[in-house]
Amino acid sequence: MPQYVRVEKVRLLVVDDDPPIADLVATVARYEGWEAVTANSGEEALRLAAEFHPDIVVLDLMLPDLDGFGVLDKLRRSGAMVPVVFLTARDGVADRVAGLTRGGDDYLVKPFAVEELMARLRTVLRRSAGPGFQRSVLQVADLTMDEDTREVRRGEKLLTLTPTEYEVLRYLMRKSPTVLTKAQILDHVWEYGFGGRSNVVELVVSRLRRKLDESDDGTAPLIHTVRGFGYVIRQAAE
Amino acid sequence: MPQYVRVEKVRLLVVDDDPPIADLVATVARYEGWEAVTANSGEEALRLAAEFHPDIVVLDLMLPDLDGFGVLDKLRRSGAMVPVVFLTARDGVADRVAGLTRGGDDYLVKPFAVEELMARLRTVLRRSAGPGFQRSVLQVADLTMDEDTREVRRGEKLLTLTPTEYEVLRYLMRKSPTVLTKAQILDHVWEYGFGGRSNVVELVVSRLRRKLDESDDGTAPLIHTVRGFGYVIRQAAE
DNA sequence: CGGGAGCTGTCAAAAAGCTGTCGTACGTCT
DNA sequence: AGACGTACGACAGCTTTTTGACAGCTCCCG
């Protein structure tokens, strides 16, 4: 029997008892063009879920009243089949979570990097959209990044990136041709609460350039410095 | 602006009185692109079967009201010929079940690994599709896995894999060329509830490599490590 | 031409991954 | 029942890779 799935603005419910964290996630999501609401307790989460009908939920497992598992259970009992991405403390209940994530739902350990969370949310959404879901391939000029195979190519040439390089590049590509400040990059790609006082971003960009821009000689560089502001990745535009 | 995408889905009914388990199965199925509903009692199962018209049913034998056998019986009496995969406790009524699994039906012992359950569901569906059903052979480069005969070959050479190795390899092959994290592999291939804190996945991959990649010398390795992320199986790219 | 912003080489600590060894569990065969 | 063989995973040692601090250097821009 044929089915029709409607695709529109993503609705996100963020549940975390720490308001700054919940807001952080909601803000980033809104900036992506999503609709986001936050709840700071289990009760509130259930109430909001019922009236907001989210497409996806970010759920902290450590909640003051009802804990994350309880919320999930009630959510499911009420027939809400929405996918969930869990948040958990470093060495907290990670193992217990594992049992819940086999399905395809996902989880992330706090403190996490915002971009990573968003990437996982997108992946989960993409997968739950139905069979034959689309590959996600980012492209800027002759540079491509396949988010499923993690293959990054400059033209034909396959590049080997470290995790950090990969994340920074993904963020730049996703936002291209917007110029991003070092602070933005730091805030999105590194875990919140990262104490890096130094020039990490410059360092990673430097390494990226060596792999991207010097990969073929003769090709124009793609990562550009906007002095006094930040970086962009795009086809050289004078 | 809304878009409409037409999709054709397998319809699965999951019957288990333990909601987390039922949800687990339903969630996995949905991520495979199926449509799934859950019932937590025999009565509910019958009601849902009547209105949902599933293509396949996962049926726990231990139900509060009417037990699994009763459900099956009523199902069959009502003329529903849907194939059924039973779930049973470790040393439960395994033998009695065996008698019931005539035709295309099958059964699995709890706790199970989700990949194995899905594999069985696919097999049962395939067989129930009619006579002359299709063989299922996975292939990546010169590596083939026949899911019916369980034969795995690298080129001509027949490999002997242990059950765990087989399952890990199947999961990798099925998802190829997507990169999978160790957590994903662990969550899908091991039984839910497995508390493995160690490097089991690395260990199995290591053993697999020895059998696959060093089987013929001179052949390029197929299982690749994506450092900081996970593993893929695919033809070496470049 | 001076100063600040940005770039990059070097290095050491930490993380991630690989594999040998061994004990236990389980199934099978005699 | 006992002996044997296989599979699995805990553990630990070792290797490789990644990361970010530091520092000196360059380059742009006024």
XYZ file of C-alpha atoms (C1' of nucleotides) in Angstrom:
536
model
C 0.000 0.000 0.000
C 1.510 3.316 -1.062
C 2.339 5.832 1.558
C 2.987 9.489 1.416
C 5.499 11.115 3.671
C 5.355 14.806 4.094
C 8.623 16.668 4.333
C 8.826 20.150 5.738
C 10.454 22.288 8.396
C 11.941 20.013 11.005
C 10.395 20.218 14.464
C 12.805 19.555 17.302
C 12.140 19.053 20.990
C 15.155 19.456 23.273
C 14.924 18.037 26.763
C 17.668 18.933 29.219
C 17.457 20.144 32.780
C 20.342 22.491 32.215
C 18.744 25.481 30.472
C 21.953 26.780 28.884
C 22.513 23.462 27.172
C 18.946 23.124 26.013
C 19.011 26.653 24.679
C 22.309 26.119 22.985
C 20.926 23.215 21.036
C 17.658 24.957 20.267
C 19.438 28.046 19.058
C 21.698 26.163 16.727
C 18.745 24.239 15.364
C 16.765 27.411 14.736
C 19.737 28.855 12.996
C 19.554 25.837 10.704
C 16.001 26.775 9.937
C 14.372 24.265 12.222
C 11.615 24.859 14.680
C 12.759 24.101 18.203
C 11.271 24.074 21.669
C 12.927 23.194 24.962
C 11.805 21.410 28.082
C 13.690 21.338 31.364
C 11.913 18.456 33.025
C 10.343 15.156 32.143
C 6.824 16.352 32.776
C 7.285 19.369 30.621
C 8.820 17.215 27.918
C 5.777 14.982 27.755
C 3.408 17.897 27.708
C 5.342 19.575 24.932
C 5.696 16.402 22.947
C 1.947 16.011 22.984
C 1.177 19.473 21.731
C 4.218 20.227 19.591
C 4.503 16.903 17.736
C 8.243 16.981 17.170
C 9.891 15.103 14.317
C 12.879 14.345 16.482
C 13.801 14.612 20.149
C 17.067 15.305 21.931
C 16.751 13.785 25.369
C 19.071 14.119 28.310
C 18.974 11.041 30.472
C 19.592 12.898 33.685
C 16.414 14.729 34.546
C 15.203 15.960 37.918
C 11.804 14.301 38.011
C 11.099 11.465 35.674
C 14.375 10.355 34.094
C 15.108 10.010 30.430
C 14.086 6.386 30.275
C 10.795 7.174 31.889
C 10.165 9.948 29.412
C 10.976 7.680 26.537
C 8.714 4.970 27.839
C 5.751 7.272 28.309
C 6.413 8.864 24.995
C 6.320 5.523 23.283
C 3.270 4.358 25.174
C 1.446 7.389 23.972
C 2.184 6.188 20.488
C 4.818 8.738 19.595
C 7.268 6.941 17.371
C 9.561 9.919 16.933
C 13.272 9.167 16.768
C 15.313 10.117 19.793
C 18.930 11.092 20.272
C 20.061 10.676 23.848
C 22.524 12.736 25.805
C 24.439 11.196 28.650
C 27.261 12.094 30.984
C 30.726 10.783 30.183
C 30.771 7.608 32.169
C 27.237 7.644 33.275
C 24.618 5.286 32.054
C 26.267 4.805 28.709
C 25.884 1.064 28.826
C 22.233 1.188 29.742
C 21.702 3.577 26.887
C 23.336 1.216 24.507
C 20.373 -1.109 24.762
C 18.111 1.663 23.657
C 20.087 2.827 20.741
C 20.307 -0.338 18.800
C 17.225 0.595 16.942
C 18.789 3.410 15.056
C 18.193 6.072 17.563
C 21.485 7.489 18.581
C 23.274 8.900 21.557
C 26.000 11.338 22.345
C 28.199 11.814 25.351
C 28.362 15.160 27.137
C 30.087 17.421 26.596
C 29.491 17.161 22.873
C 30.290 19.355 19.900
C 27.267 21.112 18.480
C 28.077 20.257 14.900
C 28.341 16.638 15.757
C 24.954 16.664 17.393
C 23.413 18.373 14.392
C 25.075 15.920 12.060
C 23.642 12.999 13.954
C 20.211 14.536 14.037
C 20.318 14.997 10.302
C 21.439 11.440 9.818
C 18.718 10.036 12.004
C 16.125 12.129 10.208
C 17.439 11.108 6.861
C 17.301 7.447 7.723
C 13.869 7.604 9.245
C 12.539 9.328 6.160
C 11.997 5.968 4.569
C 13.627 3.405 2.366
C 16.010 4.522 -0.282
C 16.973 7.560 1.682
C 19.296 9.928 -0.022
C 23.025 10.015 0.203
C 24.339 13.196 1.677
C 27.150 14.677 -0.365
C 28.466 18.163 0.226
C 30.174 19.935 -2.612
C 32.169 23.110 -3.046
C 33.819 23.570 -6.414
C 35.628 20.307 -7.128
C 35.737 19.342 -3.491
C 33.218 16.745 -2.347
C 32.438 15.165 0.990
C 30.263 12.081 1.274
C 28.889 11.964 4.762
C 28.065 8.276 4.636
C 31.297 6.921 3.311
C 33.300 9.777 4.801
C 35.132 10.077 1.524
C 36.527 13.490 0.791
C 37.862 14.226 -2.675
C 39.487 17.130 -4.360
C 38.628 16.345 -7.929
C 39.561 12.702 -8.321
C 42.035 12.677 -5.552
C 41.030 11.045 -2.316
C 42.041 12.898 0.828
C 42.715 11.407 4.219
C 41.542 13.626 7.027
C 41.737 13.252 10.764
C 38.477 13.499 12.706
C 39.020 17.115 13.652
C 39.988 18.131 10.171
C 36.940 16.372 8.849
C 34.629 18.160 11.235
C 36.061 21.580 10.540
C 35.890 21.018 6.833
C 32.321 19.786 7.034
C 31.293 22.860 8.943
C 32.988 25.146 6.461
C 31.460 23.333 3.525
C 28.017 23.230 4.996
C 28.068 26.966 5.570
C 29.822 27.872 2.364
C 29.967 30.539 1.022
C 29.454 32.202 4.390
C 32.483 33.494 6.213
C 32.878 31.976 9.660
C 34.839 33.437 12.532
C 37.358 31.366 14.372
C 35.145 31.665 17.406
C 32.200 30.211 15.517
C 34.252 27.325 14.293
C 35.623 26.712 17.752
C 32.145 26.856 19.276
C 30.599 24.486 16.781
C 33.261 21.927 16.180
C 34.852 21.592 19.591
C 32.997 20.362 22.641
C 31.290 23.144 24.504
C 33.471 23.926 27.471
C 36.648 23.318 25.541
C 39.374 25.323 27.173
C 41.550 25.676 24.112
C 43.197 29.003 24.594
C 45.435 28.681 21.653
C 45.343 28.826 17.920
C 43.779 25.434 17.325
C 41.549 26.599 14.537
C 44.388 28.181 12.640
C 46.348 25.027 13.149
C 43.665 22.773 11.759
C 42.997 25.096 8.862
C 46.665 25.094 8.117
C 46.731 21.334 8.038
C 43.600 21.227 5.949
C 45.078 23.575 3.419
C 48.072 21.438 3.029
C 45.881 18.481 2.201
C 43.295 20.302 0.102
C 44.946 23.099 -1.637
C 48.358 21.707 -2.197
C 46.995 18.353 -3.158
C 47.071 19.205 -6.807
C 49.451 21.891 -7.694
C 48.073 24.407 -10.080
C 44.605 24.340 -8.529
C 43.332 27.445 -6.861
C 43.021 27.324 -3.104
C 39.522 26.875 -1.722
C 39.926 27.940 1.868
C 40.310 31.674 2.097
C 41.307 33.833 5.009
C 39.240 36.917 5.587
C 41.675 38.928 7.548
C 40.377 40.214 10.838
C 37.279 38.080 10.513
C 37.615 34.417 9.767
C 37.564 31.749 7.070
C 35.440 30.747 4.114
C 35.558 27.864 1.763
C 34.508 28.632 -1.771
C 35.620 28.888 -5.318
C 38.102 31.714 -5.465
C 36.082 34.835 -6.231
C 38.720 37.482 -6.456
C 7.009 23.977 1.165
C 5.879 20.410 1.536
C 7.044 17.699 -0.765
C 5.505 14.316 -1.196
C 7.553 11.217 -1.613
C 5.946 7.933 -2.467
C 7.274 4.897 -0.682
C 6.406 1.227 -0.550
C 6.954 -0.418 2.791
C 6.947 -3.802 4.422
C 4.319 -3.896 7.160
C 5.463 -5.456 10.427
C 3.474 -6.244 13.550
C 5.546 -6.731 16.705
C 3.913 -8.473 19.642
C 5.783 -8.422 22.940
C 4.560 -7.582 26.408
C 7.809 -5.822 27.219
C 7.449 -2.386 25.596
C 11.168 -1.623 25.322
C 11.700 -4.818 23.368
C 8.748 -4.260 21.123
C 9.934 -0.724 20.488
C 13.443 -1.894 19.817
C 12.255 -4.179 17.072
C 9.855 -1.635 15.668
C 12.523 1.032 15.602
C 15.050 -1.130 13.817
C 12.448 -2.088 11.268
C 11.549 1.526 10.670
C 15.161 2.391 10.071
C 15.175 -0.324 7.451
C 12.353 1.546 5.857
C 9.573 -0.682 7.074
C 6.320 0.280 8.670
C 5.914 -1.168 12.128
C 3.289 -1.246 14.837
C 3.541 -2.816 18.261
C 1.130 -4.683 20.486
C 1.743 -5.520 24.126
C -0.911 -8.169 24.600
C -2.548 -10.972 22.697
C -5.841 -9.174 22.406
C -4.229 -6.061 21.071
C -2.227 -8.157 18.644
C -5.330 -9.710 17.137
C -7.064 -6.409 16.873
C -4.072 -4.819 15.189
C -3.538 -7.750 12.878
C -7.084 -7.355 11.648
C -6.852 -3.698 10.904
C -3.169 -3.312 9.982
C -2.786 -6.329 7.700
C 0.896 -6.946 8.371
C 3.127 -8.723 5.888
C 4.986 -10.379 8.730
C 4.625 -10.777 12.491
C 7.147 -10.980 15.322
C 5.462 -12.800 18.156
C 6.670 -13.264 21.702
C 5.402 -16.508 23.178
C 5.161 -15.142 26.673
C 2.161 -12.867 26.802
C 0.042 -11.838 29.771
C -3.380 -12.806 28.492
C -3.675 -15.144 25.596
C -0.240 -16.640 24.963
C 1.665 -16.717 21.728
C 0.238 -20.049 20.667
C -3.261 -18.783 21.241
C -2.589 -15.724 19.180
C -1.140 -17.769 16.395
C -4.071 -20.125 16.473
C -6.656 -17.380 16.258
C -4.676 -15.656 13.591
C -4.626 -18.735 11.452
C -8.288 -19.491 12.062
C -9.174 -16.065 10.838
C -7.467 -16.986 7.608
C -4.405 -14.796 8.010
C -1.545 -16.621 6.371
C 1.106 -14.076 7.357
C 4.458 -15.578 8.223
C 5.445 -15.406 11.863
C 8.789 -15.231 13.626
C 8.532 -16.282 17.261
C 10.505 -15.002 20.195
C 11.113 -17.255 23.153
C 13.085 -17.173 26.364
C 16.405 -19.000 26.463
C 15.332 -22.365 27.750
C 11.666 -21.905 27.288
C 9.436 -23.806 25.024
C 11.941 -23.965 22.219
C 11.006 -27.487 21.259
C 7.300 -26.838 21.109
C 7.998 -23.817 18.935
C 9.984 -25.874 16.541
C 6.868 -27.829 15.730
C 5.056 -24.660 14.848
C 7.585 -23.290 12.510
C 6.459 -25.198 9.538
C 6.181 -23.366 6.313
C 8.189 -20.223 6.234
C 7.943 -19.427 9.906
C 10.984 -19.167 12.119
C 11.945 -18.458 15.703
C 14.624 -16.758 17.731
C 15.773 -17.019 21.313
C 15.853 -13.974 23.591
C 17.995 -12.039 24.050
C 18.707 -11.734 20.373
C 20.867 -9.465 18.246
C 18.879 -7.090 16.117
C 20.786 -7.843 12.955
C 20.031 -11.471 13.312
C 16.360 -10.803 13.808
C 16.239 -8.584 10.766
C 18.107 -11.133 8.728
C 15.575 -13.794 9.634
C 12.675 -11.532 8.890
C 14.101 -10.792 5.487
C 14.617 -14.468 4.812
C 11.121 -15.385 5.858
C 9.687 -12.620 3.708
C 11.759 -13.685 0.796
C 10.615 -17.272 1.080
C 7.006 -16.400 1.576
C 7.075 -14.273 -1.528
C 6.355 -17.442 -3.426
C 8.103 -20.269 -5.145
C 11.292 -19.542 -6.941
C 12.219 -16.914 -4.409
C 15.455 -15.128 -4.946
C 18.745 -16.136 -3.473
C 20.300 -13.483 -1.338
C 23.960 -13.010 -2.068
C 25.864 -10.054 -0.746
C 28.882 -8.943 -2.665
C 31.702 -6.496 -2.128
C 34.503 -6.638 -4.657
C 35.447 -10.296 -4.973
C 33.997 -11.157 -1.593
C 30.621 -12.882 -1.619
C 28.299 -14.063 1.105
C 25.409 -16.349 0.356
C 22.876 -15.811 3.083
C 21.103 -19.047 2.349
C 24.027 -21.393 2.378
C 26.166 -19.222 4.658
C 29.029 -19.641 2.234
C 31.546 -16.851 2.228
C 34.155 -16.654 -0.473
C 37.025 -14.384 -1.268
C 37.311 -14.953 -4.974
C 37.249 -18.714 -5.316
C 38.507 -19.376 -1.883
C 35.980 -20.557 0.674
C 36.349 -18.981 4.092
C 35.419 -20.517 7.402
C 33.983 -17.954 9.758
C 32.760 -18.283 13.288
C 29.194 -17.136 13.988
C 30.276 -13.783 15.358
C 32.651 -13.136 12.524
C 29.904 -14.009 10.076
C 27.469 -11.592 11.646
C 29.924 -8.728 11.800
C 30.912 -9.295 8.227
C 27.321 -9.452 7.094
C 26.504 -6.191 8.781
C 29.521 -4.519 7.244
C 28.699 -5.887 3.822
C 25.059 -4.973 4.020
C 25.908 -1.384 4.868
C 28.874 -1.072 2.548
C 30.214 1.398 1.582
C 28.934 3.266 4.621
C 31.353 3.653 7.494
C 30.063 2.151 10.728
C 31.176 3.032 14.221
C 32.222 0.377 16.646
C 29.214 1.315 18.723
C 26.882 0.679 15.818
C 28.420 -2.673 15.127
C 28.258 -3.618 18.763
C 24.665 -2.509 19.045
C 23.495 -4.379 16.005
C 25.456 -7.569 16.063
C 25.600 -8.385 19.745
C 22.585 -9.328 21.831
C 20.844 -6.422 23.440
C 21.957 -6.356 27.029
C 25.510 -7.269 26.205
C 27.683 -5.317 28.580
C 30.917 -5.720 26.662
C 33.211 -3.041 27.937
C 36.174 -4.150 25.979
C 37.465 -4.127 22.479
C 35.414 -7.000 21.141
C 34.704 -5.355 17.856
C 38.351 -4.641 17.203
C 39.098 -8.201 18.111
C 36.611 -9.682 15.695
C 37.676 -7.316 12.951
C 41.240 -8.322 13.562
C 40.319 -11.982 13.203
C 38.212 -11.269 10.148
C 41.054 -9.478 8.489
C 43.329 -12.361 8.975
C 40.861 -14.604 7.198
C 39.754 -12.185 4.498
C 42.583 -9.988 3.693
C 45.493 -12.245 4.222
C 43.718 -15.179 2.680
C 45.248 -14.507 -0.664
C 48.420 -12.600 -0.558
C 48.696 -9.868 -3.064
C 45.043 -8.910 -2.798
C 44.132 -5.524 -1.467
C 42.528 -5.449 1.950
C 38.771 -4.910 2.013
C 38.137 -3.931 5.595
C 39.393 -0.442 6.257
C 39.813 1.403 9.503
C 38.572 4.970 9.516
C 40.557 6.246 12.390
C 38.564 8.014 15.036
C 35.341 6.789 13.515
C 34.934 3.153 12.658
C 35.187 0.533 9.952
C 34.053 0.055 6.364
C 34.245 -2.772 3.957
C 34.756 -1.803 0.382
C 37.039 -1.983 -2.589
C 40.068 0.076 -1.726
C 39.450 3.534 -3.129
C 42.680 4.761 -4.598
C 57.981 50.548 8.380
C 55.737 48.871 12.630
C 52.391 46.024 14.741
C 49.084 42.818 14.970
C 46.990 38.904 12.746
C 47.865 34.761 10.851
C 50.824 30.653 9.604
C 53.430 26.645 10.504
C 57.422 23.586 12.437
C 58.389 20.963 16.427
C 57.325 18.146 20.118
C 55.281 15.550 23.885
C 51.163 13.770 25.868
C 47.065 11.361 25.017
C 44.049 8.744 22.337
C 42.968 5.088 19.303
C 43.801 0.836 17.451
C 45.965 -3.875 16.943
C 47.017 -8.380 18.432
C 48.977 -12.184 21.545
C 47.704 -14.822 25.509
C 44.757 -17.005 28.454
C 40.594 -18.695 31.093
C 35.911 -19.964 30.617
C 31.964 -21.761 28.504
C 29.751 -24.646 25.613
C 28.984 -28.303 22.388
C 30.310 -32.797 20.620
C 32.214 -37.188 20.397
C 33.554 -41.425 22.468
C 30.402 -38.964 32.273
C 34.798 -37.339 30.668
C 37.819 -35.588 27.111
C 38.515 -32.683 23.410
C 37.963 -28.752 20.423
C 36.144 -24.324 19.226
C 34.497 -19.729 20.088
C 34.445 -15.748 22.748
C 35.939 -11.977 25.223
C 38.868 -9.985 29.193
C 43.255 -8.063 29.652
C 47.447 -6.067 28.719
C 51.390 -4.493 26.056
C 52.748 -2.193 22.212
C 52.444 0.792 17.988
C 50.623 4.461 15.385
C 48.090 8.607 14.938
C 46.176 12.709 16.499
C 46.081 16.798 18.960
C 47.161 21.103 20.867
C 50.787 24.000 23.362
C 54.521 26.838 22.237
C 57.260 29.761 19.722
C 59.237 31.982 16.003
C 58.329 33.749 11.531
C 55.764 36.015 7.755
C 52.746 38.919 5.767
C 49.271 42.250 5.314
C 47.635 46.801 6.146
C 47.659 51.179 7.668
